[in-house]
mmCIF file of C-alpha atoms and ligand atoms in Angstrom:
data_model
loop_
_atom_site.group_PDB
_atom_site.id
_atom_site.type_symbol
_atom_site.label_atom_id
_atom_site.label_comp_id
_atom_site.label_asym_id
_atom_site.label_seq_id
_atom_site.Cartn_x
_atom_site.Cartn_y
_atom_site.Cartn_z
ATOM 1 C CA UNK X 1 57.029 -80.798 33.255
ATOM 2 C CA UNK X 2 55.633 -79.045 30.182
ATOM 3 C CA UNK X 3 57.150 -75.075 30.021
ATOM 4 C CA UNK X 4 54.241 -73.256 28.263
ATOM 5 C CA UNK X 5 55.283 -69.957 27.435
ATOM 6 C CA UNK X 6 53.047 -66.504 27.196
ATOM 7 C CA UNK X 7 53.375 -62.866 26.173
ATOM 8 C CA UNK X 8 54.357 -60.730 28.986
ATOM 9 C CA UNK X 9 51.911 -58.470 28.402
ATOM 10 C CA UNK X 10 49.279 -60.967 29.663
ATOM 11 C CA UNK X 11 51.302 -60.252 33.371
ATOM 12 C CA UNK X 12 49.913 -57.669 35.496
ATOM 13 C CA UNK X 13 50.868 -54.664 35.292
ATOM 14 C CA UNK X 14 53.228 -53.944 38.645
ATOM 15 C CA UNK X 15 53.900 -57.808 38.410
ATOM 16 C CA UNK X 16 55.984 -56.603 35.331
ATOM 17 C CA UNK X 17 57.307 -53.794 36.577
ATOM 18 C CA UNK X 18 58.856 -55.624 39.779
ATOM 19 C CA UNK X 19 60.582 -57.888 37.553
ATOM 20 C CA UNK X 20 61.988 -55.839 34.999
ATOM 21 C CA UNK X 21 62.884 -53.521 38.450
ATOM 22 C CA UNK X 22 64.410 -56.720 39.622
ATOM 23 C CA UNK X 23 66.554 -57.204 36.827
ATOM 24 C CA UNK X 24 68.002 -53.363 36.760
ATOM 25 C CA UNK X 25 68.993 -53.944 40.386
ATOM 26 C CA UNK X 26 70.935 -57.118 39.452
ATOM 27 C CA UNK X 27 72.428 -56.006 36.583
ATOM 28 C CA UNK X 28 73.176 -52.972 38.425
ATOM 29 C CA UNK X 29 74.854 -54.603 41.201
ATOM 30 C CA UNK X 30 77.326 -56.411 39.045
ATOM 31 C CA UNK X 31 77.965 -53.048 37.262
ATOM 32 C CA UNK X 32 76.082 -53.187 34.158
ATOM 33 C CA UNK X 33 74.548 -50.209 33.456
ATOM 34 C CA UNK X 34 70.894 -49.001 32.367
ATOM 35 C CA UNK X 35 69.543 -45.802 31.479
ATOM 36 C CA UNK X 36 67.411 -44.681 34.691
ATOM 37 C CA UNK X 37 64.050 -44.570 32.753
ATOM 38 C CA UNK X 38 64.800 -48.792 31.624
ATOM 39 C CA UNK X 39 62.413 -49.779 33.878
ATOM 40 C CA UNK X 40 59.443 -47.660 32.952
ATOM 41 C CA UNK X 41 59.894 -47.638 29.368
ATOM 42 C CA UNK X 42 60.876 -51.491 29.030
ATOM 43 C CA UNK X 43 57.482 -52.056 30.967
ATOM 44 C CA UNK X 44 55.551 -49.743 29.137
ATOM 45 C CA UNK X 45 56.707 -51.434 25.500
ATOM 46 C CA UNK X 46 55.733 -54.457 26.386
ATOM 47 C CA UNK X 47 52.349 -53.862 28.225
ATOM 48 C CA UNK X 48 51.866 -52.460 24.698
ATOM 49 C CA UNK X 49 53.220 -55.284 22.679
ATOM 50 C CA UNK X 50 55.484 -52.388 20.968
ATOM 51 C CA UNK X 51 58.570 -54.698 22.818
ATOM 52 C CA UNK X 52 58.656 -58.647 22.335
ATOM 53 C CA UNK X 53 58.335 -60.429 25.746
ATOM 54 C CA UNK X 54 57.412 -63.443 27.229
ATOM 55 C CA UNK X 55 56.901 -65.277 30.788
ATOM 56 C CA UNK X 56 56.498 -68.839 31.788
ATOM 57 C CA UNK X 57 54.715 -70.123 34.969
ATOM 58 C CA UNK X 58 51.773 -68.456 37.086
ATOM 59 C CA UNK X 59 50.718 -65.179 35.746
ATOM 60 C CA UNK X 60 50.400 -63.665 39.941
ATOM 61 C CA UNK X 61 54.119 -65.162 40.184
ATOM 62 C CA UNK X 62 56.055 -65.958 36.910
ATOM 63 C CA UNK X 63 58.996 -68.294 37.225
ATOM 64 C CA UNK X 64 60.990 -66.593 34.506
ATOM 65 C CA UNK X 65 60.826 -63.351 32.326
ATOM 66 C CA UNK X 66 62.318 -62.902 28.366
ATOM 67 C CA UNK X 67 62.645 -59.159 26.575
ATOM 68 C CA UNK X 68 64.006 -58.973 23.383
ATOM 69 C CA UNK X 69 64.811 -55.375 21.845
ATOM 70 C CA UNK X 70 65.142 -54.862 18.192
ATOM 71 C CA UNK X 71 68.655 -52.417 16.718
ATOM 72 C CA UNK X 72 69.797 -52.529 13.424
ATOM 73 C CA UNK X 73 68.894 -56.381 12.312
ATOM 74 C CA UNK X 74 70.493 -57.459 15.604
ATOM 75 C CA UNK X 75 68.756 -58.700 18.889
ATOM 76 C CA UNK X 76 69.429 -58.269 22.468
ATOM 77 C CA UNK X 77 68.115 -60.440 25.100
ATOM 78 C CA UNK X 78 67.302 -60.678 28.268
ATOM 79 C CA UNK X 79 66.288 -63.496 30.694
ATOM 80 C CA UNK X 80 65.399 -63.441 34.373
ATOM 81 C CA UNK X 81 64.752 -66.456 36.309
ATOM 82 C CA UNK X 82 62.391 -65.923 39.667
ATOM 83 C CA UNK X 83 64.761 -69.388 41.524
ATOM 84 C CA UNK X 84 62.301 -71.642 40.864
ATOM 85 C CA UNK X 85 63.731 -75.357 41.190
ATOM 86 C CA UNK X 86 62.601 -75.811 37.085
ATOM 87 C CA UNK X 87 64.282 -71.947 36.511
ATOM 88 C CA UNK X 88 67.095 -73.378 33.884
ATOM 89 C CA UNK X 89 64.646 -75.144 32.039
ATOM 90 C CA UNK X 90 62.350 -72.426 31.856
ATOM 91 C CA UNK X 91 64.554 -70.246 30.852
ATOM 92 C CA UNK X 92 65.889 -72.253 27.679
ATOM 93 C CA UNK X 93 62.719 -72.425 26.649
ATOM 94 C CA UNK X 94 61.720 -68.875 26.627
ATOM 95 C CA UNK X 95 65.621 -68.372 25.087
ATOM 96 C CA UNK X 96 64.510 -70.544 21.918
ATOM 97 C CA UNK X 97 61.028 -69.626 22.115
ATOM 98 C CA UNK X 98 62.575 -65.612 21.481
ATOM 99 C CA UNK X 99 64.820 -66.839 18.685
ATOM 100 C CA UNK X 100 62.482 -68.199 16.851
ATOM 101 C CA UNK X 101 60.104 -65.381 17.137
ATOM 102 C CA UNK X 102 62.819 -62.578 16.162
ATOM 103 C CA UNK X 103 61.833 -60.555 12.492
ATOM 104 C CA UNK X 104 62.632 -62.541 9.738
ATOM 105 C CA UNK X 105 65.849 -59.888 8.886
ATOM 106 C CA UNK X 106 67.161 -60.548 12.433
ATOM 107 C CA UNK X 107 70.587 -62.214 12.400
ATOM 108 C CA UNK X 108 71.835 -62.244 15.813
ATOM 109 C CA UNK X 109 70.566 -62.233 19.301
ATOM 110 C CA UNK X 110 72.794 -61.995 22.503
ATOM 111 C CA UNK X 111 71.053 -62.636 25.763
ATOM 112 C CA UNK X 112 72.114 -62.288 29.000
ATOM 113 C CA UNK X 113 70.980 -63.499 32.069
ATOM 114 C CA UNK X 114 69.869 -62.739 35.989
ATOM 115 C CA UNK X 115 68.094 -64.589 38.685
ATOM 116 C CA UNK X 116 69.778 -68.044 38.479
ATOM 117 C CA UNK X 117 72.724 -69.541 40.831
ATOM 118 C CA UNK X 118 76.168 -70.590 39.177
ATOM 119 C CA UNK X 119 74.814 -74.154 39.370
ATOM 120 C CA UNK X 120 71.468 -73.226 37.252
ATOM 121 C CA UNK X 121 73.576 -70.775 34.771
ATOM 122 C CA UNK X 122 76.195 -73.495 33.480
ATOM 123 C CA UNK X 123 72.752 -75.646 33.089
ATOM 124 C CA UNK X 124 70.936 -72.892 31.069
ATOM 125 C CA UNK X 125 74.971 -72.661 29.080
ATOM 126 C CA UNK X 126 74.100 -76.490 28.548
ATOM 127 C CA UNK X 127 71.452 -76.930 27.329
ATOM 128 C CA UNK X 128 71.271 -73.796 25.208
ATOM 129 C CA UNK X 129 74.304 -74.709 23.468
ATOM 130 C CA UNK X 130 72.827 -78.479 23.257
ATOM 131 C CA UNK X 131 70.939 -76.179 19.789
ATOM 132 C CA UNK X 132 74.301 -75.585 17.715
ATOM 133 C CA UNK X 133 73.076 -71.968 16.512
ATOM 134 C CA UNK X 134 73.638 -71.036 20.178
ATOM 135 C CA UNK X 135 77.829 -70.153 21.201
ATOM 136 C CA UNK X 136 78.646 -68.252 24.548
ATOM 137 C CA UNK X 137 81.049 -65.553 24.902
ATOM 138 C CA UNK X 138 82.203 -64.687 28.581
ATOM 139 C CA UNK X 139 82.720 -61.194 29.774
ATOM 140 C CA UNK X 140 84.552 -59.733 32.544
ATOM 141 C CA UNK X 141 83.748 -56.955 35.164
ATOM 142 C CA UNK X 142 87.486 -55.749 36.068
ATOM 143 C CA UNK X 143 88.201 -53.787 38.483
ATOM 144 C CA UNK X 144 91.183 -51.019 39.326
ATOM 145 C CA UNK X 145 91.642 -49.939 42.866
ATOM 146 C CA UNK X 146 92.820 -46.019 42.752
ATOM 147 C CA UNK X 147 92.547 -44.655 46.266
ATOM 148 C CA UNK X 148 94.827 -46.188 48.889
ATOM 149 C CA UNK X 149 97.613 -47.587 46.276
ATOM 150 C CA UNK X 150 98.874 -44.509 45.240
ATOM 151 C CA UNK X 151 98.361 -42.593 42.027
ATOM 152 C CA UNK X 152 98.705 -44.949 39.058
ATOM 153 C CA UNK X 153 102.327 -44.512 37.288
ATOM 154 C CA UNK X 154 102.685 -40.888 34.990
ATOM 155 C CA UNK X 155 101.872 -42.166 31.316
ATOM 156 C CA UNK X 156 104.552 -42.127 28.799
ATOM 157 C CA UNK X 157 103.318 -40.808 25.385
ATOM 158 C CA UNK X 158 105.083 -41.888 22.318
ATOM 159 C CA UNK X 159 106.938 -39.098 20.490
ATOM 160 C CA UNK X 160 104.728 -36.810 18.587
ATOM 161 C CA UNK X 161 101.389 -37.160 19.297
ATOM 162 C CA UNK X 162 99.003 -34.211 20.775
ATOM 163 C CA UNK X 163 97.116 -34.765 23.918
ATOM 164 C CA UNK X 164 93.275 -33.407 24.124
ATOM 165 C CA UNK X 165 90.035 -34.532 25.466
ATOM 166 C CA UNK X 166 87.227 -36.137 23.503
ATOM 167 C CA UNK X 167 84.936 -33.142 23.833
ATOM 168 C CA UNK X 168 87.674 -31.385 21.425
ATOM 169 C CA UNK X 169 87.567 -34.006 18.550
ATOM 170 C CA UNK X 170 84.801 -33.703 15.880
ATOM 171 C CA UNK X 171 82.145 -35.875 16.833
ATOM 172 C CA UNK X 172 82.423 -37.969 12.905
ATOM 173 C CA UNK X 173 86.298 -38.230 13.618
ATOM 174 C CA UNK X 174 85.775 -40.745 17.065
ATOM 175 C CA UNK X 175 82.923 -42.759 15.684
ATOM 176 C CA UNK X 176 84.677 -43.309 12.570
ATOM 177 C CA UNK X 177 87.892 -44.596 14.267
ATOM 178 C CA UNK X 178 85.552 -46.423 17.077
ATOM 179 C CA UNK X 179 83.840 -48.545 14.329
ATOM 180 C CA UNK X 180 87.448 -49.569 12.753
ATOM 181 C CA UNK X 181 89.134 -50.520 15.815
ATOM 182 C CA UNK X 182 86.935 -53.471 16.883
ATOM 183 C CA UNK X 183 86.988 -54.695 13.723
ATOM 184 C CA UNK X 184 88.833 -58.590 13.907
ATOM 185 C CA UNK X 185 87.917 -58.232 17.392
ATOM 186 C CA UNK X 186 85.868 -60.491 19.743
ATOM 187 C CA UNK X 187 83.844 -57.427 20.382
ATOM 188 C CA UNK X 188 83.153 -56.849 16.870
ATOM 189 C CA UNK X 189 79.433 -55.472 16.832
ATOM 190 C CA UNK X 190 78.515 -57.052 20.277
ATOM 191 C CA UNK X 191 77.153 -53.585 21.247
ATOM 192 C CA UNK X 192 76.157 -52.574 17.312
ATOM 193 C CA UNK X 193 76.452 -54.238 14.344
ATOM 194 C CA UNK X 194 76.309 -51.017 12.012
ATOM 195 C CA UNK X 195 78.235 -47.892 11.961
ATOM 196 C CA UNK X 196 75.069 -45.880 12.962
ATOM 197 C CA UNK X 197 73.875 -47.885 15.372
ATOM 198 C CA UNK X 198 77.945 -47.262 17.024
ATOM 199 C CA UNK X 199 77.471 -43.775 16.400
ATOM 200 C CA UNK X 200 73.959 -43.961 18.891
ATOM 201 C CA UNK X 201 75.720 -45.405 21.515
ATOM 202 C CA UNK X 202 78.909 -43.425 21.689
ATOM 203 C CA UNK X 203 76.798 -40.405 21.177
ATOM 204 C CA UNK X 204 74.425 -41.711 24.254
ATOM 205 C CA UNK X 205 77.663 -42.122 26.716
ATOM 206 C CA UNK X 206 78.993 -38.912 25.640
ATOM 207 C CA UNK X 207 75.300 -37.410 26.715
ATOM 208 C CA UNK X 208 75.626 -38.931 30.279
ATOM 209 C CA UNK X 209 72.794 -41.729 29.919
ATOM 210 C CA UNK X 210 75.187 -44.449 31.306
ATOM 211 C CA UNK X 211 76.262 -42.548 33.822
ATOM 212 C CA UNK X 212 77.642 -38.712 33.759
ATOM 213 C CA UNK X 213 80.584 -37.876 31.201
ATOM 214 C CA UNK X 214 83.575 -37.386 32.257
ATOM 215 C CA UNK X 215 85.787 -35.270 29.839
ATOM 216 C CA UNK X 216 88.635 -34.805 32.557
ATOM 217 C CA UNK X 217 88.967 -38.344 32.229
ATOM 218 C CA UNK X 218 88.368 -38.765 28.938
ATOM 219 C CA UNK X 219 91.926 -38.397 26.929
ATOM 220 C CA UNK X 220 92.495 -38.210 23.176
ATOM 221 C CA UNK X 221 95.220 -38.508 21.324
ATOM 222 C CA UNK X 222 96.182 -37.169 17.464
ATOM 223 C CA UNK X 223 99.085 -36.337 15.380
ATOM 224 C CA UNK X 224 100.354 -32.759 14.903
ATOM 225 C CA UNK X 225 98.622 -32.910 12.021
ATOM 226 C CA UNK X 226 95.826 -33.733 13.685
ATOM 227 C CA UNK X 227 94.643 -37.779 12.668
ATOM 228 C CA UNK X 228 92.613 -38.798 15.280
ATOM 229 C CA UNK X 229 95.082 -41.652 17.064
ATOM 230 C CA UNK X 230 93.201 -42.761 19.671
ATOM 231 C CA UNK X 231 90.427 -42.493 22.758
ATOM 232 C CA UNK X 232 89.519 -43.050 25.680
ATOM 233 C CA UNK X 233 85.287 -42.511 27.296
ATOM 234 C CA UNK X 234 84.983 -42.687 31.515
ATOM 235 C CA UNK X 235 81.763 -42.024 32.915
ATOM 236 C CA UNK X 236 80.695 -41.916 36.816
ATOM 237 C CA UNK X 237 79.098 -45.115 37.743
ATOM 238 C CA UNK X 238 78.828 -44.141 41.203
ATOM 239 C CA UNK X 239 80.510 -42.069 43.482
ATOM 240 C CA UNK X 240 82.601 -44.676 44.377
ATOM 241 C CA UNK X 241 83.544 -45.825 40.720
ATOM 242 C CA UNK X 242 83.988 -44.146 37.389
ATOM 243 C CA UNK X 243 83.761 -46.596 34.379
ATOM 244 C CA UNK X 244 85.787 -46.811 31.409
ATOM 245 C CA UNK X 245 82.947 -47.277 28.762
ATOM 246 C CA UNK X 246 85.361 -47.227 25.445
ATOM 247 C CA UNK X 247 89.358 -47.089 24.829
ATOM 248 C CA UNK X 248 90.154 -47.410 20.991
ATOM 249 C CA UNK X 249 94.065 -47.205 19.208
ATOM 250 C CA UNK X 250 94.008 -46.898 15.660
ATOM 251 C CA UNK X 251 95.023 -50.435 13.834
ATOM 252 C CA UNK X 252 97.853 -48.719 12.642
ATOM 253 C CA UNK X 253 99.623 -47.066 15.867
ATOM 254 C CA UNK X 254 99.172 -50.016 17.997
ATOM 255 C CA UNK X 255 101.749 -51.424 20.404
ATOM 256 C CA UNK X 256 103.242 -48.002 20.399
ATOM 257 C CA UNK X 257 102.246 -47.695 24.286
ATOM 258 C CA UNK X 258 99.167 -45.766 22.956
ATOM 259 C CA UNK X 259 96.364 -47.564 24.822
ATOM 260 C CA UNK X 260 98.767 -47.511 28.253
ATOM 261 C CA UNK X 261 99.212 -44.050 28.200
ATOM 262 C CA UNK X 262 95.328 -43.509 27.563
ATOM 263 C CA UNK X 263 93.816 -45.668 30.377
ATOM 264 C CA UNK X 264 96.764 -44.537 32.694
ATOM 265 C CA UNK X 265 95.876 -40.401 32.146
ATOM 266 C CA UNK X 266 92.228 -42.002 32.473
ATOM 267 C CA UNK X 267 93.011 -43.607 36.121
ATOM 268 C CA UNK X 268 94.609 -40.714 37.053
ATOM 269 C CA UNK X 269 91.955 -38.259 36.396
ATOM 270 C CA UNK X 270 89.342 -40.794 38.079
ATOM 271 C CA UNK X 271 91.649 -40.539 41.272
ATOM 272 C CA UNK X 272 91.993 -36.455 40.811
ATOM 273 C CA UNK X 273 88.490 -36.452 40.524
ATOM 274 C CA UNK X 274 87.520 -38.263 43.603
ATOM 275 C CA UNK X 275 86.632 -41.710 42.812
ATOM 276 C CA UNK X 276 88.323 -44.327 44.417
ATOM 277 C CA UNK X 277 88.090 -46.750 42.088
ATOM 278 C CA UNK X 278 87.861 -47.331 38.704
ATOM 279 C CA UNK X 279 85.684 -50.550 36.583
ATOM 280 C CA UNK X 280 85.358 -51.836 32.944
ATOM 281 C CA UNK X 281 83.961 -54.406 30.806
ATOM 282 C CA UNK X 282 86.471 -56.717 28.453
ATOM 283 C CA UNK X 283 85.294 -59.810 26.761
ATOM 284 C CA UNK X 284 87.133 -63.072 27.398
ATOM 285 C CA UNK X 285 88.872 -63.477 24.114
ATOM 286 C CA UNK X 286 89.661 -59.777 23.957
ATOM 287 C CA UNK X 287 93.689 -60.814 24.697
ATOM 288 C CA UNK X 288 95.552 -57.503 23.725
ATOM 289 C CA UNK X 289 92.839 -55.322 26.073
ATOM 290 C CA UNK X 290 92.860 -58.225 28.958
ATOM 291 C CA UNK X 291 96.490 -58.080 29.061
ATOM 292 C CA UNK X 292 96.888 -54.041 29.004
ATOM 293 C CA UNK X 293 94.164 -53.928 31.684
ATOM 294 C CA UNK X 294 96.130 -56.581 33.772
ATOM 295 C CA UNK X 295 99.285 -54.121 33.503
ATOM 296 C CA UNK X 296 97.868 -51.882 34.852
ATOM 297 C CA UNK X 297 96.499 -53.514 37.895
ATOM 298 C CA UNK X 298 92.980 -54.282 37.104
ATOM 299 C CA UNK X 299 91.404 -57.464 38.476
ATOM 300 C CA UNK X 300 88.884 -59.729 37.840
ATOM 301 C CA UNK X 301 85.786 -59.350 39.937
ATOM 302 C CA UNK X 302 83.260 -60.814 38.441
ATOM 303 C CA UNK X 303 81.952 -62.615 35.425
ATOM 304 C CA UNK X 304 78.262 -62.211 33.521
ATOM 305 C CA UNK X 305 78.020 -64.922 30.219
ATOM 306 C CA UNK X 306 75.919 -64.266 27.164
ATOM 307 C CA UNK X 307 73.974 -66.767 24.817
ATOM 308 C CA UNK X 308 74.369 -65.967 21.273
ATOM 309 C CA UNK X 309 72.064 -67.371 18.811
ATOM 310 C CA UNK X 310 72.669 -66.785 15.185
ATOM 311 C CA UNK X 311 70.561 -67.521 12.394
ATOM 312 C CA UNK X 312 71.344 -69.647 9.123
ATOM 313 C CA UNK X 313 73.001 -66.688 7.163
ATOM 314 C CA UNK X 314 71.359 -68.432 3.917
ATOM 315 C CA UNK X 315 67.876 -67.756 5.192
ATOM 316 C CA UNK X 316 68.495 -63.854 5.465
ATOM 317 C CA UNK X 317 67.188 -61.261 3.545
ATOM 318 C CA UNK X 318 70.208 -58.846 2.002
ATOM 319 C CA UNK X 319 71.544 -56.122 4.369
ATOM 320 C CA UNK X 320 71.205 -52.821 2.975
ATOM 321 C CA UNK X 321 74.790 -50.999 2.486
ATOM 322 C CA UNK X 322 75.724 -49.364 5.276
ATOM 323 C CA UNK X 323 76.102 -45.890 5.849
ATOM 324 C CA UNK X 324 79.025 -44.370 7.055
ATOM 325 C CA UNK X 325 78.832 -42.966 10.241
HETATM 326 C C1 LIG F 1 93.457 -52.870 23.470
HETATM 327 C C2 LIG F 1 94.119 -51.710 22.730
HETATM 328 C C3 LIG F 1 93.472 -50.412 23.215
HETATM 329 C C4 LIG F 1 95.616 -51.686 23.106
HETATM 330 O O1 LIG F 1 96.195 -50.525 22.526
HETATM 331 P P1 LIG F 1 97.765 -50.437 22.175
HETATM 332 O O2 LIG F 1 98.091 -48.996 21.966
HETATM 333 O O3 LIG F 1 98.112 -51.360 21.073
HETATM 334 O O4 LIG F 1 98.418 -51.000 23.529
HETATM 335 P P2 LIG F 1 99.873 -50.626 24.100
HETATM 336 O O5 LIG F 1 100.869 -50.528 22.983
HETATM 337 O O6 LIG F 1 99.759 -49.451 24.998
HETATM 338 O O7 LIG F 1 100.188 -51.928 24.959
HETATM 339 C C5 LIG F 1 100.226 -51.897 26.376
HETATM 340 C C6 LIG F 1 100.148 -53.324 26.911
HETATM 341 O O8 LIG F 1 98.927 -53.930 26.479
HETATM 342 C C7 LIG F 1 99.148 -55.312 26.215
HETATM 343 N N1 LIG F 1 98.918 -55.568 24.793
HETATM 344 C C8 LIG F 1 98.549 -54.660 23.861
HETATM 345 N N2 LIG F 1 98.353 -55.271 22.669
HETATM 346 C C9 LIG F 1 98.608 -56.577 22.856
HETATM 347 C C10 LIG F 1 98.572 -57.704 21.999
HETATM 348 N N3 LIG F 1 98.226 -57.604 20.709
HETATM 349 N N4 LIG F 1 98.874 -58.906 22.535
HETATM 350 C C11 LIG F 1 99.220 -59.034 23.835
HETATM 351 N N5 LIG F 1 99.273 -57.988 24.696
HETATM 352 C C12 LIG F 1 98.968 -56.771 24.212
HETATM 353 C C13 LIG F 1 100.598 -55.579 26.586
HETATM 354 O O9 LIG F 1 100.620 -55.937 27.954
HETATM 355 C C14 LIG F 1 101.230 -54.222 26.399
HETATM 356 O O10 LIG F 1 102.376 -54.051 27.174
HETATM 357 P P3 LIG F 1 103.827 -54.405 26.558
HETATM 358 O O11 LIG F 1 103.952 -53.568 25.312
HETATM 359 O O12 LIG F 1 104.758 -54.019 27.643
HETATM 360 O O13 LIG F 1 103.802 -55.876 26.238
HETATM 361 C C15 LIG F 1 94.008 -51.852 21.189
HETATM 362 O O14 LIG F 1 94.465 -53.129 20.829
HETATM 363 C C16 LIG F 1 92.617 -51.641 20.649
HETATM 364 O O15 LIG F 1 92.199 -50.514 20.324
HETATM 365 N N6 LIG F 1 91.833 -52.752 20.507
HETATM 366 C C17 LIG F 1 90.502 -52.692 19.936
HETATM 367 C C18 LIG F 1 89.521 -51.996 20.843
HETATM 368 C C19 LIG F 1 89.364 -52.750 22.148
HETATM 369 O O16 LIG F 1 89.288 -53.965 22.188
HETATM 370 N N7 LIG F 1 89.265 -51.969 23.265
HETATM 371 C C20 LIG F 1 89.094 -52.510 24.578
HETATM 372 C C21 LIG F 1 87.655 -52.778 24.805
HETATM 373 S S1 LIG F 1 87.362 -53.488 26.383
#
């Protein structure tokens, strides 16, 4: 069957807005979180062709759904299948079809995914990777039970450091340490690839739009001198779960029992606040922050896959030098 593919802007109107609705709900249900104006604006860029966006199928009842935002030469993606038996197919289709329509100076797109059934996801993983500029890199919802197990164990601070919240240390200080600690890691600039572009999103959790900031629970740590050491950012995901959104140890002062003491005032704080239990994100090859978050009795609950696509670096145009944040 041939997949044609169209811009979503030819869909009606509240046809969009159901399915972009449809995805916040899913990705929302596996704890992914979205500003609560998403919807509206996604749906207004692309009934305005200001964001990229395509369908495939009927145009009263698409059988899948790609948007594509734009941040600092880097892509992120988005595909929603409607469980139609051709969904997979459909889907890698509109996955190639927003590659190759992605600026000229764009590098990288990561796409997730929603609307398709374990069977139909490892067939989109197939045949997407079946095009060798396409790699996927697993992430993992883990979860922390706090109520009902008992506060989690007092955390032991290595000698001389200075305990504070995040709110006390200058704004420059924790983006500057954020964008050198995920350096080497699998992480490195899956959220941002440039220092600003960091700086938006830290500065966008501390301002509550993933969820409302919790300072309580959000520990820093510096030398007497003051040297910013380390971080950690919880936010309320719901009333039953707060989120831990960013935890960062200087290169130099790991394996010090740094990032255990960190997430352990964290959980604690969570629990003193009220929530009974506590969630994060950690990518699969993320080993040193798996195993921490194991220690301390977090579990795997459930598991979301991205598609990355990168292009040929030969055919890019130079990046400008970037600023520091
Ligand atoms: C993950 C991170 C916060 C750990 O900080 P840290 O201060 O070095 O960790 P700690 O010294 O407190 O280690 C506590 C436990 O974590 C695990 N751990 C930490 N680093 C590890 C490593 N390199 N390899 C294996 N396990 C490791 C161990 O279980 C360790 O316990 P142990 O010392 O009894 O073996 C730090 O490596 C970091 O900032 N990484 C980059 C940012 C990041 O990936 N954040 C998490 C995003 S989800």
């Amino acid at each position: 069957m041939a997949i044609e593919v169209h811009p979503a802007r030819e869909l009606p109107r509240d046809e969009l807005w159901n399915l972009v609705g449809t995805i916040r709900r899913e990705l929302g249900r596996r704890g992914e979180i979205l500003p609560p104006s998403w919807v509206d604006e996604t749906v207004d860029g692309l009934a305005q062709g200001i964001g990229r966006g395509w369908f495939w199928g009927d145009r009263r009842s698409p059988a899948g759904l790609a948007v594509v935002w734009v941040r600092d030469r880097k892509a992120y993606g988005h595909l929603h299948g409607t469980g139609t038996p051709e969904s997979a197919a459909g889907l890698v289709e509109l996955g190639r079809h927003m590659a190759e329509h992605l600026g000229p100076d764009v590098g990288r797109l990561d796409m997730g995914s929603t609307g398709l059934s374990e069977l139909e996801e490892g067939e989109l993983g197939r045949r997407l990777s079946e095009n060798s500029r396409f790699s996927k890199l697993l992430r993992h919802s883990m979860v922390r039970v706090l109520a009902s197990t008992g506060p989690p164990p007092e955390p032991r601070w290595p000698e001389g450091v200075e305990l504070t919240t995040v709110q006390h240390v200058p704004f420059g200080e924790l983006t500057s340490l954020d964008w050198r600690t995920y350096r080497g890691t699998p992480d490195e600039t899956l959220l941002s690839s440039t220092p600003a572009g960091n700086k938006e999103l830290l500065e966008n959790a501390l301002a509550g739009l993933f969820g409302r900031y919790l300072d309580e629970a959000s520990p820093a740590v510096r030398t007497p001198t003051g040297a910013l050491l380390g971080f950690a950012v919880a936010c309320q995901e719901s009333l039953q779960s707060g989120i831990l959104l960013d935890l960062a140890v200087d290169p130099d002062s790991r394996r010090r029992g740094l990032g255990e003491a960190l997430l352990l005032r964290s959980l604690r704080a969570l629990l003193a606040l009220g929530y009974p239990r506590a969630h994060l994100w950690v990518t699969e090859g993320n080993t040193s922050a798996r195993a921490l978050y194991e220690k301390v009795g977090f579990a795997v609950d459930a598991s979301a896959m991205i598609y990355r696509w990168v292009r040929d670096s030969t055919s890019l145009p130079p990046q400008p030098a970037a600023s520091s944040p």
